[in-house]
Each structure stands twice: as structure tokens, then as C-alpha cells.
GROMACS .gro file of C-alpha atoms in nm:
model
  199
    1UNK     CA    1   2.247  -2.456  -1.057
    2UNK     CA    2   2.611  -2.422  -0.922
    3UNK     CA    3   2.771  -2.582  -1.225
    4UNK     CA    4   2.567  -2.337  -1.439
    5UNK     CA    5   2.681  -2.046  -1.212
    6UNK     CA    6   2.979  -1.916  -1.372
    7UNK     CA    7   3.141  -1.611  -1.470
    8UNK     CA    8   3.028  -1.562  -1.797
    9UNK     CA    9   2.679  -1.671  -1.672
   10UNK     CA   10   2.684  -1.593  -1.337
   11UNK     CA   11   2.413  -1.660  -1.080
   12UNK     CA   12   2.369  -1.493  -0.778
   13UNK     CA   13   2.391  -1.766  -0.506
   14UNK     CA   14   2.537  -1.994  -0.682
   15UNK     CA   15   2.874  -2.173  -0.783
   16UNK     CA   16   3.146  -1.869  -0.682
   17UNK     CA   17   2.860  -1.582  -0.722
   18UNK     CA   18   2.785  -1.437  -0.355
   19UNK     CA   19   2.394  -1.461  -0.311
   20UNK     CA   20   2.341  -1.034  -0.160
   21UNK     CA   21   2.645  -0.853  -0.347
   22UNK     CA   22   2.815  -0.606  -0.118
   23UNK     CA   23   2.821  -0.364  -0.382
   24UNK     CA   24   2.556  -0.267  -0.736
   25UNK     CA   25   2.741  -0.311  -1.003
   26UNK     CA   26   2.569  -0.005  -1.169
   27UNK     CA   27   2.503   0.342  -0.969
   28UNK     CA   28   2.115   0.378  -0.990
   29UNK     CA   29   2.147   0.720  -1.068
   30UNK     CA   30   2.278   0.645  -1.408
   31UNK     CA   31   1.993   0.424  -1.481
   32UNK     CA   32   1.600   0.552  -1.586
   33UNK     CA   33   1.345   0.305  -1.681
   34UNK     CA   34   1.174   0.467  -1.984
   35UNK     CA   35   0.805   0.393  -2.045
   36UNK     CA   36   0.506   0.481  -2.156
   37UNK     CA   37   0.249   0.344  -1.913
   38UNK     CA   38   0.180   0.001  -2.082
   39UNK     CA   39   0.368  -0.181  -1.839
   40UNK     CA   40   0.221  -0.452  -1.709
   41UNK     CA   41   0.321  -0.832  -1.549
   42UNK     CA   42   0.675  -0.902  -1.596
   43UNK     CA   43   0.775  -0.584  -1.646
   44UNK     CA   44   0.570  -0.422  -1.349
   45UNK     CA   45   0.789  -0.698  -1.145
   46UNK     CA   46   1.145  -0.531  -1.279
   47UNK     CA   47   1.006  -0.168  -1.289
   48UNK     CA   48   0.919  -0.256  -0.908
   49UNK     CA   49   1.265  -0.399  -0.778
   50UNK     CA   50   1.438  -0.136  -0.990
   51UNK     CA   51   1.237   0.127  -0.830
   52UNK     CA   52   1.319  -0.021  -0.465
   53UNK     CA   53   1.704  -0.024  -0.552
   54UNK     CA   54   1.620   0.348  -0.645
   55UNK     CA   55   1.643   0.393  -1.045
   56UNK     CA   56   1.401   0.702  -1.120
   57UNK     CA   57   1.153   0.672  -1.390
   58UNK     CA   58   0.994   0.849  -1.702
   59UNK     CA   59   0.665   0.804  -1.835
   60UNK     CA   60   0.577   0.918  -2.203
   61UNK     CA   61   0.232   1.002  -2.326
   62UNK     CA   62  -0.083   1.021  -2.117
   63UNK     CA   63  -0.398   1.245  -2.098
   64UNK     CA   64  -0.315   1.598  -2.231
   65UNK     CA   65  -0.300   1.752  -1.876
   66UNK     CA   66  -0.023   1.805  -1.671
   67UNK     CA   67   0.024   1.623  -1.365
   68UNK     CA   68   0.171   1.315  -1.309
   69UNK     CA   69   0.132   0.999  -1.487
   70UNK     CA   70   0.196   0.605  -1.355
   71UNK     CA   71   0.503   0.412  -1.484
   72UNK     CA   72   0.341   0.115  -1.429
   73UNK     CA   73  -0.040   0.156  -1.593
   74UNK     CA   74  -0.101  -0.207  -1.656
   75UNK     CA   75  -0.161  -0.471  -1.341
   76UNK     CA   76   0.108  -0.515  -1.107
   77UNK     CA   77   0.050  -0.938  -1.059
   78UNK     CA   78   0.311  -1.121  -1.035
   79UNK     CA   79   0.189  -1.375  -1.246
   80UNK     CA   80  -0.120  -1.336  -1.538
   81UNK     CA   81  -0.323  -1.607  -1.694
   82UNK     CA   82  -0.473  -1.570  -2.058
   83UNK     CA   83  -0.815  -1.560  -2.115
   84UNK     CA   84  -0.778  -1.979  -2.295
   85UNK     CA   85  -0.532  -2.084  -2.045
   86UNK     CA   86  -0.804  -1.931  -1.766
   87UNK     CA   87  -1.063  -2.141  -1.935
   88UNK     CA   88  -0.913  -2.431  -1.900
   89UNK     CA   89  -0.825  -2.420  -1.548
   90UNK     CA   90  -1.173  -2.358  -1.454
   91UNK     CA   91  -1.266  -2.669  -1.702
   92UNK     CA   92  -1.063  -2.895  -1.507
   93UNK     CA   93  -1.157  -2.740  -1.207
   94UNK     CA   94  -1.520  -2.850  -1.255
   95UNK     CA   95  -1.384  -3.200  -1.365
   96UNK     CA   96  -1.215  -3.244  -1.016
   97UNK     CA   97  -1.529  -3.136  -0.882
   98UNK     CA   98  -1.727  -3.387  -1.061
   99UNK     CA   99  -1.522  -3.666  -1.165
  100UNK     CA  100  -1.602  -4.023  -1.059
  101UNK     CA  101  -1.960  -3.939  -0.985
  102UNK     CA  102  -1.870  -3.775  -0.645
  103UNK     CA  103  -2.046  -3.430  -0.696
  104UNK     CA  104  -1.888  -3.157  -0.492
  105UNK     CA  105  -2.137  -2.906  -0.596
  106UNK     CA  106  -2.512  -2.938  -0.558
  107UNK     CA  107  -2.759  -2.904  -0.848
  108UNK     CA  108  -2.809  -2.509  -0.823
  109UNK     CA  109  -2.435  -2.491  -0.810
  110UNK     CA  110  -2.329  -2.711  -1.129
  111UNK     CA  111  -2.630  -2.454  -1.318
  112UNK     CA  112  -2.482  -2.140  -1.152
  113UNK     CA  113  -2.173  -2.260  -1.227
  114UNK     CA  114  -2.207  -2.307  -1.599
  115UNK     CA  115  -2.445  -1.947  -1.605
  116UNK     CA  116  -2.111  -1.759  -1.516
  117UNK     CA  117  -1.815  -1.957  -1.588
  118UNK     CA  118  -1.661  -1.763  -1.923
  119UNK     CA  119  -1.615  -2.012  -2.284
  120UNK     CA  120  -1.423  -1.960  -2.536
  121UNK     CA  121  -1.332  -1.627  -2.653
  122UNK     CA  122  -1.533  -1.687  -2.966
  123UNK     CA  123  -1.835  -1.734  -2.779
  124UNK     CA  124  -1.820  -1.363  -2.639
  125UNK     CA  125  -2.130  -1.134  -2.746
  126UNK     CA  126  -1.877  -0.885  -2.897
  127UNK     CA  127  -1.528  -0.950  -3.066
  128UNK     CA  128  -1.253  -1.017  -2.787
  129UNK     CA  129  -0.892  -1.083  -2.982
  130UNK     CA  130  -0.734  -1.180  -2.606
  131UNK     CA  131  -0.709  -1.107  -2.283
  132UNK     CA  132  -0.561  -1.192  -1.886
  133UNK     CA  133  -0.639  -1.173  -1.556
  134UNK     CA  134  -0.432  -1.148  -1.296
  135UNK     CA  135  -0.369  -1.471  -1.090
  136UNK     CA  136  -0.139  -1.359  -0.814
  137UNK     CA  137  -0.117  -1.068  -0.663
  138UNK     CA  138   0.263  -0.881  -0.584
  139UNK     CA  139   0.302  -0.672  -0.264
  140UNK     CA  140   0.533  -0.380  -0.179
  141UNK     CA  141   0.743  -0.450   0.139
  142UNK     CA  142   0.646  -0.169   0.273
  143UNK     CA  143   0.298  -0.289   0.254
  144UNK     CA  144   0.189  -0.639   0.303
  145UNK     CA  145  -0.171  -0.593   0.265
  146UNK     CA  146  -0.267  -0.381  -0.060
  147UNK     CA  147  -0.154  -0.539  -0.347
  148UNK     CA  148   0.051  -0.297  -0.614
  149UNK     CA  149  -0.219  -0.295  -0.868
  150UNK     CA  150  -0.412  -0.110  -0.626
  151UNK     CA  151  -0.114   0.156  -0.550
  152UNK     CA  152  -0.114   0.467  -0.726
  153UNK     CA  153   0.266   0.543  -0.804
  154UNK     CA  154   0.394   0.825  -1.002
  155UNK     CA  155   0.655   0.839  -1.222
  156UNK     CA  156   0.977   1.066  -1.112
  157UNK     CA  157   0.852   1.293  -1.444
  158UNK     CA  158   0.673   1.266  -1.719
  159UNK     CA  159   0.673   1.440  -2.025
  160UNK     CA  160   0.417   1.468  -2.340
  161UNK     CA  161   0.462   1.226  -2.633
  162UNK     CA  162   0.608   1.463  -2.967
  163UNK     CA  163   0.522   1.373  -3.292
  164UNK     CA  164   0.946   1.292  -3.366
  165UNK     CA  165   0.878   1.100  -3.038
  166UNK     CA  166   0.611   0.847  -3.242
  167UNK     CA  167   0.774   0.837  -3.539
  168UNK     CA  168   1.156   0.805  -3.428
  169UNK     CA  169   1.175   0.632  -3.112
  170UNK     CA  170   1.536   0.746  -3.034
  171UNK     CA  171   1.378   1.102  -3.009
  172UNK     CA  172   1.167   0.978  -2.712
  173UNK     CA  173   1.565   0.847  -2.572
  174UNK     CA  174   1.720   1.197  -2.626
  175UNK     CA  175   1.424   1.349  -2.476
  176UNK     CA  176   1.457   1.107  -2.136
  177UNK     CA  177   1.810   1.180  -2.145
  178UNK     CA  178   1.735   1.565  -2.167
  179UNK     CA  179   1.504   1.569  -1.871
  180UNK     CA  180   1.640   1.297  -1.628
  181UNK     CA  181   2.012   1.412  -1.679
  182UNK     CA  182   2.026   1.784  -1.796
  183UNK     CA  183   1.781   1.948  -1.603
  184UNK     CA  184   1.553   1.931  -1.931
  185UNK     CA  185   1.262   1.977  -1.770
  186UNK     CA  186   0.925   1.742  -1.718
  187UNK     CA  187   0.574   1.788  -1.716
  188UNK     CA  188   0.428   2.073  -1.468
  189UNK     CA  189   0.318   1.924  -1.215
  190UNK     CA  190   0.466   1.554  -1.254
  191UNK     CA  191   0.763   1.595  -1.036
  192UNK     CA  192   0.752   1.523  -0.614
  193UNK     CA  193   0.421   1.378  -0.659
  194UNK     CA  194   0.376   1.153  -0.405
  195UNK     CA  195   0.458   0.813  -0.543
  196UNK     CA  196   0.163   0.568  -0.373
  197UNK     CA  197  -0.129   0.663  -0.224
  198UNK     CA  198   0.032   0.521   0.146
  199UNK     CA  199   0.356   0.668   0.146
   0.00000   0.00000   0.00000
């Protein structure tokens, strides 16, 4: 890693590149994550350490009500696993269990086993296209023991989805930029909510 670490490329920690620099290298006050609740994995993880380095946030859309309205409305994990992928861990989970004629699990557990393990997504009594499930939960340090997807956490303000806003998506932009940075205005209701449920 330190002969990719470079200044072009740089990575913190590595080659020249401090590991904790001294100072951001953007003011988070000129930076708003814009979403529209579907936010989930991945991009719950950066949402999360932006939000902890301060950047404010906008959420579009949601139930037409005013109030607040979650950033982050997918699961918080830190890491998901698709509904095949899932499948196939618990496959050759039961061959570990099982293999070499050294049963693990009695009788009543192999049938129970097979009763409520899921199959293939084609087996499904109804249509399922895809699907995840989280398979490692992500914590707040200010809160070791709930994980996020259990936090409620507001969005700094949230305004109502426009038809321009669905069509053109730079509308949605100007309209972030209006409220965040011009005093534009949000939602009643949707600003100083409390952000999580333990703060």
C-alpha cells in the first residue's frame, strides 16, 4: 500500500499521506448529502461518517405530512448479503455440519433445519425479483450497543418531492441549495428534530 500511496492517489496512512490529517480538506458546512431516503449499506456507512464529521443533510420525498423524515431509510449494516449469496452460505453451512458422516445436528434438527432454511428465490410462494439481509451490524460511537438500523435519525430538513423535482433532477439540486444555503426554507416541522432516539 505505500508504493500505491501517492499524490495523485493518495492514501491516508500510507507512503507520504499522514494517517489523521490535521486539517479537512473541505469545510463541512459547504457540503449536504442529498437524498431521498433509499439509502441503504454502503451508502448508510458514508452518510454516517459524513454526518459525524458534521455535513448536514436533506431528505426528498416521504409521506405527505410534515415532520421530519430519515436520511438513511434503508438498513444501516455495514455489510449485506443477497438473498442467493445467503443461500449458499447456509448450504455450506449444513455441509460442514454434515460432511464426512459426523452429524452435528440430530435428526429433529437436520428436518427443522430443512422446514425453515429459505431455497432459491424461485421457489418462493409469491414472485421475489431479489433481496438482502443484513449480515453485520454498524454501531454509532456514541453507542456501542444499539445498532444504527435501529436509530431513528432525522434529516437536518426535508422538503416535499415537486413534480420538476421527478422529472429534472437538477431541480431537486437547486431546491437543496435553496434551503440548506439561502434560508429557503424546509418542511414544517423537519428542522431541530432530535436526530436518534438516544441523543
Amino acid at each position: 500500500m505505500t508504493l500505491a500511496g501517492n499524490s495523485i492517489y493518495p492514501l491516508n496512512g500510507y507512503g507520504n499521506q499522514k494517517a489523521n490529517p490535521s486539517k479537512a480538506p473541505f469545510n463541512p458546512n459547504n457540503i449536504i448529502i442529498v437524498t431521498d431516503g433509499l439509502c441503504t449499506s454502503t451508502c448508510a456507512i458514508f452518510a454516517e461518517l459524513m454526518k459525524m464529521q458534521s455535513v448536514r443533510s436533506i431528505a426528498f420525498g416521504g409521506r405527505p405530512q410534515n415532520g421530519p423524515m430519515q436520511a438513511i431509510g434503508g438498513v444501516k449494516g455495514s455489510k449485506a448479503l443477497e438473498f442467493p449469496d445467503f443461500a449458499n452460505e447456509l448450504k455450506d453451512l449444513y455441509g460442514n455440519l454434515t460432511k464426512n458422516g459426523n452429524l452435528y445436528l440430530t435428526k429433529e434438527q437436520q428436518d427443522r433445519w430443512n422446514e425453515v432454511i429459505p431455497g432459491h428465490l424461485n421457489k418462493f410462494s409469491y414472485q421475489v425479483q431479489s433481496g438482502s439481509v443484513n449480515q453485520l451490524n454498524a454501531f454509532s460511537p456514541e453507542n456501542d450497543e444499539l445498532p444504527l438500523q435501529f436509530v431513528y435519525e432525522a434529516a437536518a430538513c426535508r422538503r416535499f418531492l415537486t413534480f420538476d423535482n421527478v422529472v429534472s433532477q437538477i431541480t431537486s439540486w437547486s431546491s437543496a441549495i435553496d434551503a440548506m444555503f439561502n434560508n429557503g426554507g424546509c418542511v414544517p416541522g423537519s428542522t431541530n428534530a432530535t436526530a436518534t432516539l438516544y441523543a
